[in-house]
mmCIF file of N, CA and C in Angstrom:
data_model
loop_
_atom_site.group_PDB
_atom_site.id
_atom_site.type_symbol
_atom_site.label_atom_id
_atom_site.label_comp_id
_atom_site.label_asym_id
_atom_site.label_seq_id
_atom_site.Cartn_x
_atom_site.Cartn_y
_atom_site.Cartn_z
ATOM 1 N N MET A 1 0.824 -1.179 0.149
ATOM 2 C CA MET A 1 0.109 0.077 0.063
ATOM 3 C C MET A 1 0.883 1.286 0.032
ATOM 4 N N SER A 2 0.726 2.108 -1.080
ATOM 5 C CA SER A 2 1.593 3.160 -1.018
ATOM 6 C C SER A 2 0.778 4.519 -0.475
ATOM 7 N N GLN A 3 1.429 5.249 0.056
ATOM 8 C CA GLN A 3 0.903 6.596 0.847
ATOM 9 C C GLN A 3 0.929 7.512 -0.189
ATOM 10 N N ARG A 4 -0.161 8.436 -0.038
ATOM 11 C CA ARG A 4 -0.156 9.746 -1.027
ATOM 12 C C ARG A 4 0.695 10.699 -0.402
ATOM 13 N N ASN A 5 1.304 11.673 -1.041
ATOM 14 C CA ASN A 5 2.032 12.744 -0.551
ATOM 15 C C ASN A 5 1.274 13.482 0.461
ATOM 16 N N LYS A 6 0.154 13.838 0.111
ATOM 17 C CA LYS A 6 -0.675 14.648 1.235
ATOM 18 C C LYS A 6 -0.872 13.812 2.486
ATOM 19 N N ASP A 7 -0.697 12.614 2.650
ATOM 20 C CA ASP A 7 -0.972 11.778 3.922
ATOM 21 C C ASP A 7 0.326 11.700 4.707
ATOM 22 N N LEU A 8 1.440 12.275 4.091
ATOM 23 C CA LEU A 8 2.903 12.097 4.837
ATOM 24 C C LEU A 8 2.693 12.960 5.920
ATOM 25 N N PRO A 9 3.602 12.926 6.815
ATOM 26 C CA PRO A 9 3.798 13.998 7.871
ATOM 27 C C PRO A 9 4.432 15.381 7.237
ATOM 28 N N ALA A 10 3.856 16.313 7.729
ATOM 29 C CA ALA A 10 4.427 17.634 7.374
ATOM 30 C C ALA A 10 5.786 17.974 7.844
ATOM 31 N N MET A 11 6.074 17.462 9.168
ATOM 32 C CA MET A 11 7.284 17.592 9.754
ATOM 33 C C MET A 11 8.089 16.274 9.935
ATOM 34 N N PRO A 12 9.310 16.314 10.236
ATOM 35 C CA PRO A 12 10.013 15.036 10.298
ATOM 36 C C PRO A 12 9.708 14.384 11.292
ATOM 37 N N VAL A 13 9.631 12.960 11.317
ATOM 38 C CA VAL A 13 9.179 12.028 12.224
ATOM 39 C C VAL A 13 10.263 11.954 13.198
ATOM 40 N N HIS A 14 9.846 11.958 14.455
ATOM 41 C CA HIS A 14 10.773 11.929 15.696
ATOM 42 C C HIS A 14 10.380 10.501 16.160
ATOM 43 N N PRO A 15 11.407 9.641 16.386
ATOM 44 C CA PRO A 15 11.226 8.302 17.320
ATOM 45 C C PRO A 15 11.302 8.903 18.785
ATOM 46 N N MET A 16 10.345 8.036 19.587
ATOM 47 C CA MET A 16 10.410 8.569 20.879
ATOM 48 C C MET A 16 10.099 7.124 21.649
ATOM 49 N N GLN A 17 10.481 6.933 22.880
ATOM 50 C CA GLN A 17 10.284 5.816 23.848
ATOM 51 C C GLN A 17 8.938 6.025 24.516
ATOM 52 N N ASP A 18 7.883 5.175 24.618
ATOM 53 C CA ASP A 18 6.895 4.928 25.419
ATOM 54 C C ASP A 18 7.400 4.562 27.093
ATOM 55 N N LYS A 19 6.662 4.690 27.975
ATOM 56 C CA LYS A 19 7.030 4.386 29.214
ATOM 57 C C LYS A 19 7.429 2.983 29.457
ATOM 58 N N PHE A 20 7.307 1.958 28.509
ATOM 59 C CA PHE A 20 7.653 0.601 28.598
ATOM 60 C C PHE A 20 9.042 0.410 27.782
ATOM 61 N N GLY A 21 9.662 1.421 27.203
ATOM 62 C CA GLY A 21 10.999 1.605 26.460
ATOM 63 C C GLY A 21 10.713 1.247 25.110
ATOM 64 N N GLN A 22 9.556 1.012 24.432
ATOM 65 C CA GLN A 22 9.177 0.592 23.119
ATOM 66 C C GLN A 22 9.333 2.085 22.287
ATOM 67 N N VAL A 23 10.053 1.798 21.050
ATOM 68 C CA VAL A 23 10.013 2.976 20.262
ATOM 69 C C VAL A 23 8.960 3.163 19.499
ATOM 70 N N ILE A 24 8.174 4.405 19.607
ATOM 71 C CA ILE A 24 7.009 4.887 18.768
ATOM 72 C C ILE A 24 7.414 6.030 18.062
ATOM 73 N N LEU A 25 6.724 6.145 16.758
ATOM 74 C CA LEU A 25 6.767 7.576 16.081
ATOM 75 C C LEU A 25 5.927 8.432 16.290
ATOM 76 N N MET A 26 6.446 9.654 16.470
ATOM 77 C CA MET A 26 5.277 10.846 16.475
ATOM 78 C C MET A 26 5.428 11.654 15.267
ATOM 79 N N ALA A 27 4.359 11.594 14.590
ATOM 80 C CA ALA A 27 4.282 12.018 13.199
ATOM 81 C C ALA A 27 3.651 13.378 13.179
ATOM 82 N N GLY A 28 2.760 13.865 14.016
ATOM 83 C CA GLY A 28 2.154 15.098 14.096
ATOM 84 C C GLY A 28 1.141 15.139 12.949
ATOM 85 N N MET A 29 1.130 16.412 12.268
ATOM 86 C CA MET A 29 -0.056 16.833 11.131
ATOM 87 C C MET A 29 0.441 16.439 9.856
ATOM 88 N N SER A 30 -0.524 15.853 8.998
ATOM 89 C CA SER A 30 -0.232 15.603 7.671
ATOM 90 C C SER A 30 0.072 16.795 6.765
ATOM 91 N N LYS A 31 0.401 16.884 5.645
ATOM 92 C CA LYS A 31 0.804 17.788 4.865
ATOM 93 C C LYS A 31 -0.746 18.411 4.517
ATOM 94 N N MET A 32 -1.696 17.367 4.275
ATOM 95 C CA MET A 32 -3.080 18.050 3.941
ATOM 96 C C MET A 32 -3.565 18.965 5.045
ATOM 97 N N GLU A 33 -3.481 18.476 6.256
ATOM 98 C CA GLU A 33 -3.911 19.039 7.493
ATOM 99 C C GLU A 33 -3.364 20.471 7.603
ATOM 100 N N ILE A 34 -1.847 20.416 7.462
ATOM 101 C CA ILE A 34 -1.283 21.764 7.750
ATOM 102 C C ILE A 34 -1.903 22.788 6.716
ATOM 103 N N THR A 35 -1.763 22.204 5.424
ATOM 104 C CA THR A 35 -2.335 23.287 4.376
ATOM 105 C C THR A 35 -3.806 23.712 4.534
ATOM 106 N N ALA A 36 -4.739 22.919 4.980
ATOM 107 C CA ALA A 36 -5.826 23.148 5.266
ATOM 108 C C ALA A 36 -5.996 24.308 6.503
ATOM 109 N N LEU A 37 -5.171 24.122 7.521
ATOM 110 C CA LEU A 37 -5.243 24.853 8.717
ATOM 111 C C LEU A 37 -4.741 26.271 8.168
ATOM 112 N N ASN A 38 -3.610 26.294 7.201
ATOM 113 C CA ASN A 38 -3.166 27.751 6.889
ATOM 114 C C ASN A 38 -4.249 28.449 6.043
ATOM 115 N N ILE A 39 -4.982 27.595 5.084
ATOM 116 C CA ILE A 39 -6.184 28.170 4.268
ATOM 117 C C ILE A 39 -7.123 28.822 5.359
ATOM 118 N N LEU A 40 -7.488 27.869 6.212
ATOM 119 C CA LEU A 40 -8.502 28.315 7.077
ATOM 120 C C LEU A 40 -8.237 29.614 8.036
ATOM 121 N N SER A 41 -6.944 29.647 8.203
ATOM 122 C CA SER A 41 -6.431 30.734 9.184
ATOM 123 C C SER A 41 -6.707 31.971 8.070
ATOM 124 N N ALA A 42 -6.219 31.863 6.832
ATOM 125 C CA ALA A 42 -6.353 33.054 6.019
ATOM 126 C C ALA A 42 -7.772 33.481 5.930
ATOM 127 N N GLN A 43 -8.712 32.500 5.749
ATOM 128 C CA GLN A 43 -10.102 32.804 5.521
ATOM 129 C C GLN A 43 -10.597 33.427 6.833
ATOM 130 N N LEU A 44 -10.178 33.000 7.929
ATOM 131 C CA LEU A 44 -10.874 33.596 9.149
ATOM 132 C C LEU A 44 -10.121 35.088 9.331
ATOM 133 N N ARG A 45 -8.989 35.354 9.051
ATOM 134 C CA ARG A 45 -8.551 36.720 8.819
ATOM 135 C C ARG A 45 -9.173 37.583 8.046
ATOM 136 N N LYS A 46 -9.487 37.118 6.892
ATOM 137 C CA LYS A 46 -10.173 37.845 5.743
ATOM 138 C C LYS A 46 -11.839 38.001 6.381
ATOM 139 N N ASN A 47 -12.531 37.251 6.751
ATOM 140 C CA ASN A 47 -13.602 37.399 7.368
ATOM 141 C C ASN A 47 -13.834 37.777 8.835
ATOM 142 N N ASN A 48 -14.239 38.684 9.415
ATOM 143 C CA ASN A 48 -13.913 38.916 10.762
ATOM 144 C C ASN A 48 -14.772 37.789 11.607
ATOM 145 N N ILE A 49 -13.812 36.993 12.510
ATOM 146 C CA ILE A 49 -14.550 36.031 13.073
ATOM 147 C C ILE A 49 -15.526 36.223 14.009
ATOM 148 N N GLU A 50 -15.705 37.391 14.601
ATOM 149 C CA GLU A 50 -16.943 37.651 15.513
ATOM 150 C C GLU A 50 -18.036 37.851 14.754
ATOM 151 N N ASP A 51 -18.103 37.986 13.537
ATOM 152 C CA ASP A 51 -19.392 38.131 12.633
ATOM 153 C C ASP A 51 -19.864 36.829 12.174
ATOM 154 N N LEU A 52 -19.066 35.679 12.246
ATOM 155 C CA LEU A 52 -19.301 34.428 11.920
ATOM 156 C C LEU A 52 -20.045 33.489 12.710
ATOM 157 N N SER A 53 -21.201 32.904 12.407
ATOM 158 C CA SER A 53 -21.863 31.941 12.916
ATOM 159 C C SER A 53 -20.986 30.524 13.042
ATOM 160 N N PRO A 54 -21.272 29.648 13.933
ATOM 161 C CA PRO A 54 -20.808 28.444 14.059
ATOM 162 C C PRO A 54 -20.801 27.753 12.651
ATOM 163 N N GLU A 55 -21.977 27.788 12.083
ATOM 164 C CA GLU A 55 -22.187 27.053 10.654
ATOM 165 C C GLU A 55 -21.306 27.757 9.630
ATOM 166 N N ASP A 56 -21.191 28.904 9.635
ATOM 167 C CA ASP A 56 -20.296 29.441 8.759
ATOM 168 C C ASP A 56 -18.811 29.128 8.918
ATOM 169 N N ILE A 57 -18.298 28.977 10.286
ATOM 170 C CA ILE A 57 -17.008 28.368 10.521
ATOM 171 C C ILE A 57 -16.812 27.007 10.027
ATOM 172 N N THR A 58 -17.996 26.103 10.400
ATOM 173 C CA THR A 58 -17.900 24.803 9.644
ATOM 174 C C THR A 58 -17.932 24.550 8.346
ATOM 175 N N TYR A 59 -18.533 25.756 7.758
ATOM 176 C CA TYR A 59 -18.474 25.747 6.308
ATOM 177 C C TYR A 59 -17.124 26.168 5.508
ATOM 178 N N LEU A 60 -16.434 27.117 6.341
ATOM 179 C CA LEU A 60 -15.138 27.456 6.138
ATOM 180 C C LEU A 60 -14.180 26.148 6.195
ATOM 181 N N ILE A 61 -14.357 25.395 7.100
ATOM 182 C CA ILE A 61 -13.438 24.340 7.433
ATOM 183 C C ILE A 61 -13.793 23.482 6.270
ATOM 184 N N GLY A 62 -14.581 23.106 5.898
ATOM 185 C CA GLY A 62 -14.967 21.992 4.949
ATOM 186 C C GLY A 62 -14.327 22.648 3.451
ATOM 187 N N GLU A 63 -14.588 24.149 3.291
ATOM 188 C CA GLU A 63 -13.996 24.609 2.036
ATOM 189 C C GLU A 63 -12.441 24.559 2.193
ATOM 190 N N SER A 64 -12.001 24.751 3.487
ATOM 191 C CA SER A 64 -10.511 24.626 3.442
ATOM 192 C C SER A 64 -9.859 23.321 3.263
ATOM 193 N N TYR A 65 -10.432 22.273 3.552
ATOM 194 C CA TYR A 65 -10.122 20.846 3.270
ATOM 195 C C TYR A 65 -10.264 20.693 1.780
ATOM 196 N N LYS A 66 -11.462 21.162 1.016
ATOM 197 C CA LYS A 66 -11.432 20.859 -0.232
ATOM 198 C C LYS A 66 -10.273 21.704 -1.200
ATOM 199 N N ILE A 67 -10.034 22.804 -0.676
ATOM 200 C CA ILE A 67 -8.857 23.697 -1.399
ATOM 201 C C ILE A 67 -7.687 23.010 -1.101
ATOM 202 N N SER A 68 -7.262 22.429 0.093
ATOM 203 C CA SER A 68 -6.135 21.729 0.463
ATOM 204 C C SER A 68 -6.058 20.556 -0.572
ATOM 205 N N GLU A 69 -7.062 19.665 -0.483
ATOM 206 C CA GLU A 69 -7.211 18.599 -1.363
ATOM 207 C C GLU A 69 -6.676 18.813 -2.941
ATOM 208 N N GLU A 70 -7.310 19.859 -3.400
ATOM 209 C CA GLU A 70 -6.846 20.191 -4.710
ATOM 210 C C GLU A 70 -5.537 20.775 -4.760
ATOM 211 N N PHE A 71 -5.124 21.465 -3.863
ATOM 212 C CA PHE A 71 -3.644 21.958 -3.906
ATOM 213 C C PHE A 71 -2.585 20.980 -3.779
ATOM 214 N N CYS A 72 -2.855 19.903 -2.814
ATOM 215 C CA CYS A 72 -2.121 18.669 -2.950
ATOM 216 C C CYS A 72 -2.167 17.800 -3.921
ATOM 217 N N ALA A 73 -3.173 17.682 -4.611
ATOM 218 C CA ALA A 73 -3.236 17.054 -5.803
ATOM 219 C C ALA A 73 -2.485 17.713 -6.901
ATOM 220 N N TYR A 74 -2.517 18.974 -7.021
ATOM 221 C CA TYR A 74 -1.778 19.649 -8.005
ATOM 222 C C TYR A 74 -0.216 19.446 -7.801
ATOM 223 N N LEU A 75 0.095 19.404 -6.725
ATOM 224 C CA LEU A 75 1.579 19.319 -6.226
ATOM 225 C C LEU A 75 2.134 17.843 -6.681
ATOM 226 N N GLU A 76 0.988 16.848 -6.414
ATOM 227 C CA GLU A 76 1.419 15.485 -6.595
ATOM 228 C C GLU A 76 1.536 15.306 -8.087
ATOM 229 N N THR A 77 0.613 16.054 -9.123
ATOM 230 C CA THR A 77 0.464 15.987 -10.367
ATOM 231 C C THR A 77 1.830 16.382 -10.950
ATOM 232 N N LYS A 78 2.163 17.572 -10.579
ATOM 233 C CA LYS A 78 3.342 18.424 -11.074
ATOM 234 C C LYS A 78 4.458 17.510 -10.809
ATOM 235 N N SER A 79 4.597 16.927 -9.551
ATOM 236 C CA SER A 79 5.833 16.056 -9.114
ATOM 237 C C SER A 79 5.842 15.077 -10.096
ATOM 238 N N GLU A 80 4.703 14.418 -10.492
ATOM 239 C CA GLU A 80 4.680 13.242 -11.326
ATOM 240 C C GLU A 80 5.318 13.478 -12.610
ATOM 241 N N LYS A 81 4.830 14.593 -13.090
ATOM 242 C CA LYS A 81 5.152 15.023 -14.536
ATOM 243 C C LYS A 81 6.684 15.319 -14.327
ATOM 244 N N GLU A 82 7.178 15.866 -13.362
ATOM 245 C CA GLU A 82 8.581 16.433 -13.482
ATOM 246 C C GLU A 82 9.590 15.127 -13.234
ATOM 247 N N SER A 83 8.969 14.231 -12.636
ATOM 248 C CA SER A 83 9.806 13.142 -12.533
ATOM 249 C C SER A 83 9.990 12.299 -13.688
ATOM 250 N N SER A 84 8.970 12.143 -14.490
ATOM 251 C CA SER A 84 8.800 11.328 -15.775
ATOM 252 C C SER A 84 9.522 12.110 -16.874
ATOM 253 N N ILE A 85 10.086 13.208 -16.728
ATOM 254 C CA ILE A 85 10.935 14.032 -17.792
ATOM 255 C C ILE A 85 12.234 13.344 -17.945
ATOM 256 N N ILE A 86 12.784 13.055 -19.114
ATOM 257 C CA ILE A 86 14.172 12.463 -19.269
ATOM 258 C C ILE A 86 14.984 13.262 -20.052
ATOM 259 N N ILE A 87 15.878 13.804 -19.556
ATOM 260 C CA ILE A 87 16.785 14.785 -20.059
ATOM 261 C C ILE A 87 18.097 14.104 -20.897
#
């Protein structure tokens, strides 16, 4: 099973030990989640957050994920095209 670029960790993975001494990986947020968070932040700065209802905020969160999905798909397609070019 191959992972898509958008599902990979946005920051380096750090190995840590739990209380039993077993190594676990702390991955954090995915690239898509970080992208959606940045898009949502920009949307909330653009729209005055005090004027937004909870339904409006929920809508903006959904839109942020849709835009993030498109952004990550564009980057993946671009990367695939660039890696297939033979010079």
